[in-house]
Amino acid sequence: MAAAGPALPPLREVIARHGLAARKSLGQHFLLDLNLTDRIVRAAGALEGVTAIEIGPGPGGLTRSLLQSPARAVVAVEKDARCLEALAELGAAFPDRLRVVEGDALEMSLSELAGAPRRLVANLPYNVATALTLGWMDQLAAAPSLVEGFTLMFQKEVAERLTAAPGGKAYGRPSVLVQWLCRAETLFDIDPRAFTPPPKVTSSLVALTPRPEPLAPAPKPALERITAAAFGQRRKMLRQSLKGVTGDPAGLLQAAGVAETQRPEDLPVEAFCALARALASRDQR
Ligand code: SAM
C-alpha cells in the first residue's frame, strides 16, 4: 500500500519538525513503521467505497496507510492541536481524501462525522480506549447500521476483556456490553517496541463486527444497570450483588431463569439480557 502513494517525508522528520514529542496525558504512542500500519489497514477488511474514521491520527502514520487504501475518504479526529499542521501537509498530498476534525472523540457522534458506510480504524489512546468503545456501543445500539466494523488497537489486557468468554477473570462488564452488539476477535498482538515511545505492555489489534441483531433483546439502560451491579461485586453471588438494583433480587433472578448462586463471571451475555428485560418490566409496574 505504502509504495503506491506520493513521496512523503519520514515520520520521524515530521515529528521533529512539528515538535510532536509524545504526551502521556493523551495516550500518545506512535507507530512509525509503515509496513505495520499497512498491515493494520489490511486487517480492517474491505474499505472500497467506505469512509474510514480514524481516532487520534497523531503524526499520521496509520493515516498514510488509510489514505493509500481503497477507502473513499478518511476522517481523522485529533485532540492534540500540535498535530494539525502535520496532518494538513498530509492532506495536501492526497487532495480531497482527508478531513481532519479537531476535538475530543469522546464527545463526537460517528454518524455526524461521516456519511455511511463507515469503518473505524484506530490505534486508540489507551487512557480513554474503553470509554470510547463503550460510547460507540451506545451509538451502535441506537443505530444498528452505524458502522461496518471497528479495527482497534488496545492494550492486550483490555483486548482480552473485550473478547473474553464467560468463565474467567477477563470476562466483565465491557465483555457483555460489547459482545451483546458485536462479534469480538483479537487479530494479532504488537510488541511494545513497535511504538514510539514504547508502552509498558503488549498491544492487540481487535476486530469488532456489529451483529445483524443484538445477541438477545434487552433495554440498554437496564443492561447497563445489571452489569454495573453484578460486576461491581464480581466475587459475590448474584442474589447479593443485585440488591443494588432491586429490593427483590431472588424474584428478579427467578423471572430471568438465572440461579441465585450464580456469579457474574460465569453468566453468558444472553442471561444478562434476560435479567435486563426482567428488571425493565419490573420498573414499568
Ligand atoms: N494514530 C497514531 C499512530 O498510530 O501513530 C497515534 C496513536 S496514539 C496511541 C493516540 C492518539 O489519539 C494521539 O494522537 C492522541 O493525541 C489522540 N487522542 C488522545 N485522546 C483523544 C481524544 N479524546 N480524542 C481524539 N484524539 C485523542
mmCIF file of C-alpha atoms and ligand atoms in Angstrom:
data_model
loop_
_atom_site.group_PDB
_atom_site.id
_atom_site.type_symbol
_atom_site.label_atom_id
_atom_site.label_comp_id
_atom_site.label_asym_id
_atom_site.label_seq_id
_atom_site.Cartn_x
_atom_site.Cartn_y
_atom_site.Cartn_z
ATOM 1 C CA MET A 1 0.000 0.000 0.000
ATOM 2 C CA ALA A 2 2.695 2.483 1.025
ATOM 3 C CA ALA A 3 4.542 2.142 -2.294
ATOM 4 C CA ALA A 4 1.591 3.447 -4.332
ATOM 5 C CA GLY A 5 1.285 6.933 -2.807
ATOM 6 C CA PRO A 6 3.054 10.251 -3.199
ATOM 7 C CA ALA A 7 6.558 10.744 -1.771
ATOM 8 C CA LEU A 8 6.211 11.760 1.887
ATOM 9 C CA PRO A 9 8.843 12.739 4.452
ATOM 10 C CA PRO A 10 9.834 10.122 7.046
ATOM 11 C CA LEU A 11 7.534 10.222 10.087
ATOM 12 C CA ARG A 12 10.471 10.894 12.427
ATOM 13 C CA GLU A 13 11.187 14.056 10.450
ATOM 14 C CA VAL A 14 7.520 15.097 10.640
ATOM 15 C CA ILE A 15 7.560 14.572 14.420
ATOM 16 C CA ALA A 16 10.790 16.563 14.834
ATOM 17 C CA ARG A 17 9.747 19.412 12.509
ATOM 18 C CA HIS A 18 6.355 19.891 14.228
ATOM 19 C CA GLY A 19 7.621 19.332 17.796
ATOM 20 C CA LEU A 20 5.350 16.338 18.410
ATOM 21 C CA ALA A 21 7.087 14.923 21.485
ATOM 22 C CA ALA A 22 4.681 12.270 22.776
ATOM 23 C CA ARG A 23 2.400 13.302 25.647
ATOM 24 C CA LYS A 24 1.419 10.659 28.168
ATOM 25 C CA SER A 25 -1.734 12.549 29.130
ATOM 26 C CA LEU A 26 -3.001 11.992 25.563
ATOM 27 C CA GLY A 27 -2.015 8.321 25.472
ATOM 28 C CA GLN A 28 0.471 9.044 22.700
ATOM 29 C CA HIS A 29 2.441 6.027 21.442
ATOM 30 C CA PHE A 30 3.149 6.485 17.775
ATOM 31 C CA LEU A 31 3.529 3.818 15.098
ATOM 32 C CA LEU A 32 6.304 4.784 12.712
ATOM 33 C CA ASP A 33 6.645 1.502 10.795
ATOM 34 C CA LEU A 34 4.508 1.888 7.702
ATOM 35 C CA ASN A 35 4.619 -1.856 6.994
ATOM 36 C CA LEU A 36 2.840 -2.318 10.303
ATOM 37 C CA THR A 37 0.289 0.433 9.677
ATOM 38 C CA ASP A 38 -0.371 -1.133 6.244
ATOM 39 C CA ARG A 39 -0.905 -4.482 7.972
ATOM 40 C CA ILE A 40 -3.446 -2.901 10.327
ATOM 41 C CA VAL A 41 -5.329 -1.373 7.407
ATOM 42 C CA ARG A 42 -5.328 -4.692 5.540
ATOM 43 C CA ALA A 43 -6.761 -6.318 8.666
ATOM 44 C CA ALA A 44 -9.622 -3.811 8.580
ATOM 45 C CA GLY A 45 -11.114 -5.680 5.626
ATOM 46 C CA ALA A 46 -12.798 -4.257 2.553
ATOM 47 C CA LEU A 47 -12.569 -0.464 2.516
ATOM 48 C CA GLU A 48 -13.807 0.102 -1.048
ATOM 49 C CA GLY A 49 -16.486 2.776 -1.027
ATOM 50 C CA VAL A 50 -16.273 3.163 2.752
ATOM 51 C CA THR A 51 -15.301 6.226 4.782
ATOM 52 C CA ALA A 52 -12.568 5.282 7.228
ATOM 53 C CA ILE A 53 -12.824 7.122 10.531
ATOM 54 C CA GLU A 54 -9.558 7.272 12.438
ATOM 55 C CA ILE A 55 -9.430 8.380 16.055
ATOM 56 C CA GLY A 56 -6.161 10.027 17.064
ATOM 57 C CA PRO A 57 -4.082 10.236 13.864
ATOM 58 C CA GLY A 58 -1.189 11.914 15.730
ATOM 59 C CA PRO A 59 1.664 12.453 13.250
ATOM 60 C CA GLY A 60 -0.262 10.423 10.664
ATOM 61 C CA GLY A 61 1.413 7.024 10.187
ATOM 62 C CA LEU A 62 -1.767 4.950 10.179
ATOM 63 C CA THR A 63 -3.477 7.819 8.351
ATOM 64 C CA ARG A 64 -0.991 7.433 5.473
ATOM 65 C CA SER A 65 -1.887 3.761 5.130
ATOM 66 C CA LEU A 66 -5.594 4.589 5.213
ATOM 67 C CA LEU A 67 -5.141 7.293 2.574
ATOM 68 C CA GLN A 68 -3.395 4.764 0.330
ATOM 69 C CA SER A 69 -6.153 2.191 0.839
ATOM 70 C CA PRO A 70 -9.271 1.957 -1.371
ATOM 71 C CA ALA A 71 -11.336 3.835 1.267
ATOM 72 C CA ARG A 72 -13.305 6.590 -0.464
ATOM 73 C CA ALA A 73 -12.181 9.116 2.191
ATOM 74 C CA VAL A 74 -10.598 9.361 5.625
ATOM 75 C CA VAL A 75 -11.970 11.402 8.518
ATOM 76 C CA ALA A 76 -9.451 11.761 11.334
ATOM 77 C CA VAL A 77 -10.331 13.108 14.789
ATOM 78 C CA GLU A 78 -7.414 14.513 16.777
ATOM 79 C CA LYS A 79 -7.484 16.212 20.177
ATOM 80 C CA ASP A 80 -3.877 17.429 20.077
ATOM 81 C CA ALA A 81 -3.758 20.716 18.157
ATOM 82 C CA ARG A 82 0.030 20.331 17.771
ATOM 83 C CA CYS A 83 -0.633 17.598 15.152
ATOM 84 C CA LEU A 84 -2.884 19.674 12.906
ATOM 85 C CA GLU A 85 -0.167 21.254 10.757
ATOM 86 C CA ALA A 86 1.464 17.906 10.045
ATOM 87 C CA LEU A 87 -1.944 16.447 9.171
ATOM 88 C CA ALA A 88 -2.712 19.402 6.879
ATOM 89 C CA GLU A 89 0.523 18.659 4.996
ATOM 90 C CA LEU A 90 -0.533 15.044 4.676
ATOM 91 C CA GLY A 91 -3.969 16.083 3.453
ATOM 92 C CA ALA A 92 -2.365 18.290 0.778
ATOM 93 C CA ALA A 93 -0.537 15.236 -0.572
ATOM 94 C CA PHE A 94 -3.894 13.444 -1.003
ATOM 95 C CA PRO A 95 -6.244 16.119 -2.360
ATOM 96 C CA ASP A 96 -9.878 15.769 -1.217
ATOM 97 C CA ARG A 97 -9.205 12.493 0.615
ATOM 98 C CA LEU A 98 -8.535 13.581 4.220
ATOM 99 C CA ARG A 99 -10.719 15.603 6.566
ATOM 100 C CA VAL A 100 -9.245 16.351 9.964
ATOM 101 C CA VAL A 101 -11.598 17.171 12.813
ATOM 102 C CA GLU A 102 -10.021 18.762 15.877
ATOM 103 C CA GLY A 103 -11.544 17.812 19.203
ATOM 104 C CA ASP A 104 -12.353 15.136 21.736
ATOM 105 C CA ALA A 105 -13.630 11.927 20.129
ATOM 106 C CA LEU A 106 -15.425 11.086 23.383
ATOM 107 C CA GLU A 107 -17.875 13.857 22.579
ATOM 108 C CA MET A 108 -18.482 13.029 18.931
ATOM 109 C CA SER A 109 -21.201 11.141 17.147
ATOM 110 C CA LEU A 110 -19.924 8.830 14.418
ATOM 111 C CA SER A 111 -22.945 9.497 12.224
ATOM 112 C CA GLU A 112 -22.175 13.218 12.260
ATOM 113 C CA LEU A 113 -18.502 12.675 11.448
ATOM 114 C CA ALA A 114 -19.060 10.906 8.135
ATOM 115 C CA GLY A 115 -21.755 9.504 5.886
ATOM 116 C CA ALA A 116 -22.373 5.736 5.715
ATOM 117 C CA PRO A 117 -20.876 3.262 5.064
ATOM 118 C CA ARG A 118 -18.246 3.810 7.756
ATOM 119 C CA ARG A 119 -15.436 1.784 9.293
ATOM 120 C CA LEU A 120 -13.388 2.768 12.304
ATOM 121 C CA VAL A 121 -9.668 2.071 12.250
ATOM 122 C CA ALA A 122 -7.522 3.374 15.088
ATOM 123 C CA ASN A 123 -4.535 2.951 17.332
ATOM 124 C CA LEU A 124 -6.501 4.224 20.307
ATOM 125 C CA PRO A 125 -5.236 6.441 23.119
ATOM 126 C CA TYR A 126 -5.098 3.822 25.880
ATOM 127 C CA ASN A 127 -6.272 6.106 28.660
ATOM 128 C CA VAL A 128 -9.707 6.529 27.041
ATOM 129 C CA ALA A 129 -9.904 3.409 24.842
ATOM 130 C CA THR A 130 -12.548 1.586 26.911
ATOM 131 C CA ALA A 131 -14.627 4.744 27.377
ATOM 132 C CA LEU A 132 -14.514 5.428 23.626
ATOM 133 C CA THR A 133 -15.523 1.860 22.806
ATOM 134 C CA LEU A 134 -18.420 1.786 25.265
ATOM 135 C CA GLY A 135 -19.577 5.156 23.910
ATOM 136 C CA TRP A 136 -19.581 3.680 20.385
ATOM 137 C CA MET A 137 -21.634 0.754 21.672
ATOM 138 C CA ASP A 138 -24.223 3.290 22.899
ATOM 139 C CA GLN A 139 -24.315 4.836 19.446
ATOM 140 C CA LEU A 140 -24.487 1.411 17.787
ATOM 141 C CA ALA A 141 -27.378 0.295 19.996
ATOM 142 C CA ALA A 142 -29.325 3.330 18.817
ATOM 143 C CA ALA A 143 -28.373 2.912 15.122
ATOM 144 C CA PRO A 144 -27.540 -0.717 14.233
ATOM 145 C CA SER A 145 -26.157 0.057 10.752
ATOM 146 C CA LEU A 146 -23.907 2.825 12.070
ATOM 147 C CA VAL A 147 -20.592 1.127 11.359
ATOM 148 C CA GLU A 148 -19.500 -1.805 9.194
ATOM 149 C CA GLY A 149 -16.706 -2.685 11.559
ATOM 150 C CA PHE A 150 -14.176 -1.454 14.113
ATOM 151 C CA THR A 151 -10.485 -2.356 13.867
ATOM 152 C CA LEU A 152 -8.908 -1.037 17.029
ATOM 153 C CA MET A 153 -5.620 -1.267 18.872
ATOM 154 C CA PHE A 154 -5.878 -1.704 22.637
ATOM 155 C CA GLN A 155 -3.600 -2.708 25.467
ATOM 156 C CA LYS A 156 -3.617 -6.514 25.396
ATOM 157 C CA GLU A 157 -5.300 -6.675 28.802
ATOM 158 C CA VAL A 158 -8.198 -4.527 27.555
ATOM 159 C CA ALA A 159 -8.425 -6.573 24.345
ATOM 160 C CA GLU A 160 -8.705 -9.702 26.484
ATOM 161 C CA ARG A 161 -11.576 -8.133 28.410
ATOM 162 C CA LEU A 162 -13.465 -7.182 25.276
ATOM 163 C CA THR A 163 -13.102 -10.615 23.684
ATOM 164 C CA ALA A 164 -13.414 -12.799 26.827
ATOM 165 C CA ALA A 165 -15.917 -15.636 27.063
ATOM 166 C CA PRO A 166 -17.678 -16.293 30.402
ATOM 167 C CA GLY A 167 -15.766 -18.253 32.989
ATOM 168 C CA GLY A 168 -12.615 -16.278 33.569
ATOM 169 C CA LYS A 169 -11.221 -13.163 35.199
ATOM 170 C CA ALA A 170 -11.135 -11.182 31.961
ATOM 171 C CA TYR A 171 -14.901 -11.505 31.458
ATOM 172 C CA GLY A 172 -16.652 -8.428 32.765
ATOM 173 C CA ARG A 173 -18.957 -5.541 32.006
ATOM 174 C CA PRO A 174 -17.146 -4.418 28.817
ATOM 175 C CA SER A 175 -17.241 -8.031 27.505
ATOM 176 C CA VAL A 176 -21.017 -8.121 27.919
ATOM 177 C CA LEU A 177 -21.769 -4.646 26.572
ATOM 178 C CA VAL A 178 -19.538 -5.125 23.526
ATOM 179 C CA GLN A 179 -20.370 -8.748 22.694
ATOM 180 C CA TRP A 180 -24.087 -8.063 23.030
ATOM 181 C CA LEU A 181 -23.790 -5.977 19.847
ATOM 182 C CA CYS A 182 -20.592 -7.158 18.156
ATOM 183 C CA ARG A 183 -18.537 -10.241 17.428
ATOM 184 C CA ALA A 184 -15.191 -9.502 19.080
ATOM 185 C CA GLU A 185 -11.950 -11.114 17.984
ATOM 186 C CA THR A 186 -8.249 -10.450 18.548
ATOM 187 C CA LEU A 187 -6.415 -10.307 15.221
ATOM 188 C CA PHE A 188 -2.774 -10.071 16.329
ATOM 189 C CA ASP A 189 -0.514 -8.737 19.065
ATOM 190 C CA ILE A 190 2.021 -5.963 18.676
ATOM 191 C CA ASP A 191 5.231 -5.732 20.636
ATOM 192 C CA PRO A 192 5.767 -2.552 22.708
ATOM 193 C CA ARG A 193 8.952 -1.855 20.699
ATOM 194 C CA ALA A 194 6.840 -1.128 17.614
ATOM 195 C CA PHE A 195 5.695 2.145 19.250
ATOM 196 C CA THR A 196 7.498 5.420 19.912
ATOM 197 C CA PRO A 197 7.700 5.773 22.861
ATOM 198 C CA PRO A 198 7.124 2.100 23.751
ATOM 199 C CA PRO A 199 4.253 1.489 26.177
ATOM 200 C CA LYS A 200 4.892 -0.823 29.150
ATOM 201 C CA VAL A 201 2.623 -3.556 27.814
ATOM 202 C CA THR A 202 1.890 -5.550 24.663
ATOM 203 C CA SER A 203 -0.909 -4.279 22.423
ATOM 204 C CA SER A 204 -3.538 -6.226 20.484
ATOM 205 C CA LEU A 205 -5.468 -5.378 17.379
ATOM 206 C CA VAL A 206 -9.146 -6.222 17.832
ATOM 207 C CA ALA A 207 -11.942 -6.545 15.278
ATOM 208 C CA LEU A 208 -15.433 -5.685 16.477
ATOM 209 C CA THR A 209 -18.014 -6.641 13.868
ATOM 210 C CA PRO A 210 -21.551 -5.432 14.547
ATOM 211 C CA ARG A 211 -24.060 -8.282 14.643
ATOM 212 C CA PRO A 212 -27.099 -8.049 12.360
ATOM 213 C CA GLU A 213 -29.177 -8.250 15.573
ATOM 214 C CA PRO A 214 -28.097 -7.954 19.209
ATOM 215 C CA LEU A 215 -27.297 -11.350 20.735
ATOM 216 C CA ALA A 216 -30.622 -11.156 22.629
ATOM 217 C CA PRO A 217 -33.218 -8.423 23.126
ATOM 218 C CA ALA A 218 -32.539 -6.113 26.084
ATOM 219 C CA PRO A 219 -33.191 -2.489 27.007
ATOM 220 C CA LYS A 220 -29.689 -0.986 27.154
ATOM 221 C CA PRO A 221 -30.182 1.175 30.278
ATOM 222 C CA ALA A 222 -31.319 -1.913 32.233
ATOM 223 C CA LEU A 223 -28.425 -3.976 30.832
ATOM 224 C CA GLU A 224 -26.029 -1.278 31.983
ATOM 225 C CA ARG A 225 -27.507 -1.227 35.494
ATOM 226 C CA ILE A 226 -27.471 -5.001 35.824
ATOM 227 C CA THR A 227 -23.885 -5.375 34.619
ATOM 228 C CA ALA A 228 -22.681 -2.480 36.805
ATOM 229 C CA ALA A 229 -24.257 -4.026 39.916
ATOM 230 C CA ALA A 230 -23.172 -7.586 39.121
ATOM 231 C CA PHE A 231 -19.554 -6.861 38.171
ATOM 232 C CA GLY A 232 -19.242 -4.135 40.820
ATOM 233 C CA GLN A 233 -19.110 -7.050 43.284
ATOM 234 C CA ARG A 234 -17.893 -9.746 40.935
ATOM 235 C CA ARG A 235 -16.962 -12.303 43.573
ATOM 236 C CA LYS A 236 -20.421 -12.225 45.157
ATOM 237 C CA MET A 237 -23.359 -14.362 44.113
ATOM 238 C CA LEU A 238 -25.984 -12.502 42.114
ATOM 239 C CA ARG A 239 -28.609 -12.768 44.878
ATOM 240 C CA GLN A 240 -26.286 -10.476 46.865
ATOM 241 C CA SER A 241 -24.876 -8.132 44.227
ATOM 242 C CA LEU A 242 -28.225 -7.432 42.548
ATOM 243 C CA LYS A 243 -29.517 -5.864 45.775
ATOM 244 C CA GLY A 244 -28.052 -2.736 44.233
ATOM 245 C CA VAL A 245 -30.750 -2.648 41.540
ATOM 246 C CA THR A 246 -33.774 -4.283 43.164
ATOM 247 C CA GLY A 247 -35.211 -4.941 46.607
ATOM 248 C CA ASP A 248 -36.104 -8.455 45.451
ATOM 249 C CA PRO A 249 -33.049 -9.983 43.762
ATOM 250 C CA ALA A 250 -34.368 -13.536 44.215
ATOM 251 C CA GLY A 251 -37.585 -12.671 42.349
ATOM 252 C CA LEU A 252 -35.645 -10.939 39.581
ATOM 253 C CA LEU A 253 -33.312 -13.909 39.150
ATOM 254 C CA GLN A 254 -36.244 -16.302 39.099
ATOM 255 C CA ALA A 255 -38.076 -14.219 36.487
ATOM 256 C CA ALA A 256 -34.955 -14.326 34.308
ATOM 257 C CA GLY A 257 -34.362 -18.045 34.868
ATOM 258 C CA VAL A 258 -30.956 -17.485 36.475
ATOM 259 C CA ALA A 259 -29.785 -19.370 39.579
ATOM 260 C CA GLU A 260 -29.418 -17.211 42.710
ATOM 261 C CA THR A 261 -25.995 -18.644 43.419
ATOM 262 C CA GLN A 262 -24.504 -17.704 40.030
ATOM 263 C CA ARG A 263 -21.540 -15.351 39.936
ATOM 264 C CA PRO A 264 -21.443 -12.781 37.154
ATOM 265 C CA GLU A 265 -18.255 -14.046 35.567
ATOM 266 C CA ASP A 266 -19.966 -17.337 34.680
ATOM 267 C CA LEU A 267 -23.100 -15.794 33.208
ATOM 268 C CA PRO A 268 -23.440 -15.643 29.398
ATOM 269 C CA VAL A 269 -24.448 -12.404 27.682
ATOM 270 C CA GLU A 270 -27.928 -13.808 26.922
ATOM 271 C CA ALA A 271 -28.571 -14.334 30.645
ATOM 272 C CA PHE A 272 -27.616 -10.717 31.396
ATOM 273 C CA CYS A 273 -30.112 -9.730 28.693
ATOM 274 C CA ALA A 274 -32.831 -11.829 30.385
ATOM 275 C CA LEU A 275 -32.065 -10.081 33.681
ATOM 276 C CA ALA A 276 -32.211 -6.680 31.972
ATOM 277 C CA ARG A 277 -35.613 -7.492 30.449
ATOM 278 C CA ALA A 278 -36.911 -8.682 33.817
ATOM 279 C CA LEU A 279 -35.610 -5.529 35.524
ATOM 280 C CA ALA A 280 -37.144 -3.235 32.911
ATOM 281 C CA SER A 281 -40.545 -4.953 33.159
ATOM 282 C CA ARG A 282 -40.478 -4.551 36.975
ATOM 283 C CA ASP A 283 -39.565 -0.867 36.611
ATOM 284 C CA GLN A 284 -42.650 -0.407 34.448
ATOM 285 C CA ARG A 285 -45.027 -1.876 37.004
HETATM 286 N N1 SAM B 1 -2.538 7.062 15.118
HETATM 287 C C1 SAM B 1 -1.245 7.469 15.612
HETATM 288 C C2 SAM B 1 -0.272 6.318 15.449
HETATM 289 O O1 SAM B 1 -0.746 5.180 15.322
HETATM 290 O O2 SAM B 1 0.931 6.592 15.456
HETATM 291 C C3 SAM B 1 -1.299 7.923 17.073
HETATM 292 C C4 SAM B 1 -1.892 6.934 18.049
HETATM 293 S S1 SAM B 1 -1.713 7.422 19.728
HETATM 294 C C5 SAM B 1 -1.797 5.847 20.524
HETATM 295 C C6 SAM B 1 -3.314 8.090 20.172
HETATM 296 C C7 SAM B 1 -3.699 9.410 19.514
HETATM 297 O O3 SAM B 1 -5.002 9.795 19.989
HETATM 298 C C8 SAM B 1 -2.794 10.579 19.797
HETATM 299 O O4 SAM B 1 -2.514 11.274 18.596
HETATM 300 C C9 SAM B 1 -3.597 11.469 20.753
HETATM 301 O O5 SAM B 1 -3.277 12.839 20.667
HETATM 302 C C10 SAM B 1 -5.008 11.199 20.286
HETATM 303 N N2 SAM B 1 -6.046 11.398 21.315
HETATM 304 C C11 SAM B 1 -5.945 11.219 22.663
HETATM 305 N N3 SAM B 1 -7.124 11.430 23.262
HETATM 306 C C12 SAM B 1 -8.006 11.756 22.271
HETATM 307 C C13 SAM B 1 -9.382 12.086 22.266
HETATM 308 N N4 SAM B 1 -10.111 12.105 23.398
HETATM 309 N N5 SAM B 1 -9.972 12.388 21.085
HETATM 310 C C14 SAM B 1 -9.250 12.361 19.918
HETATM 311 N N6 SAM B 1 -7.942 12.041 19.884
HETATM 312 C C15 SAM B 1 -7.322 11.738 21.036
#
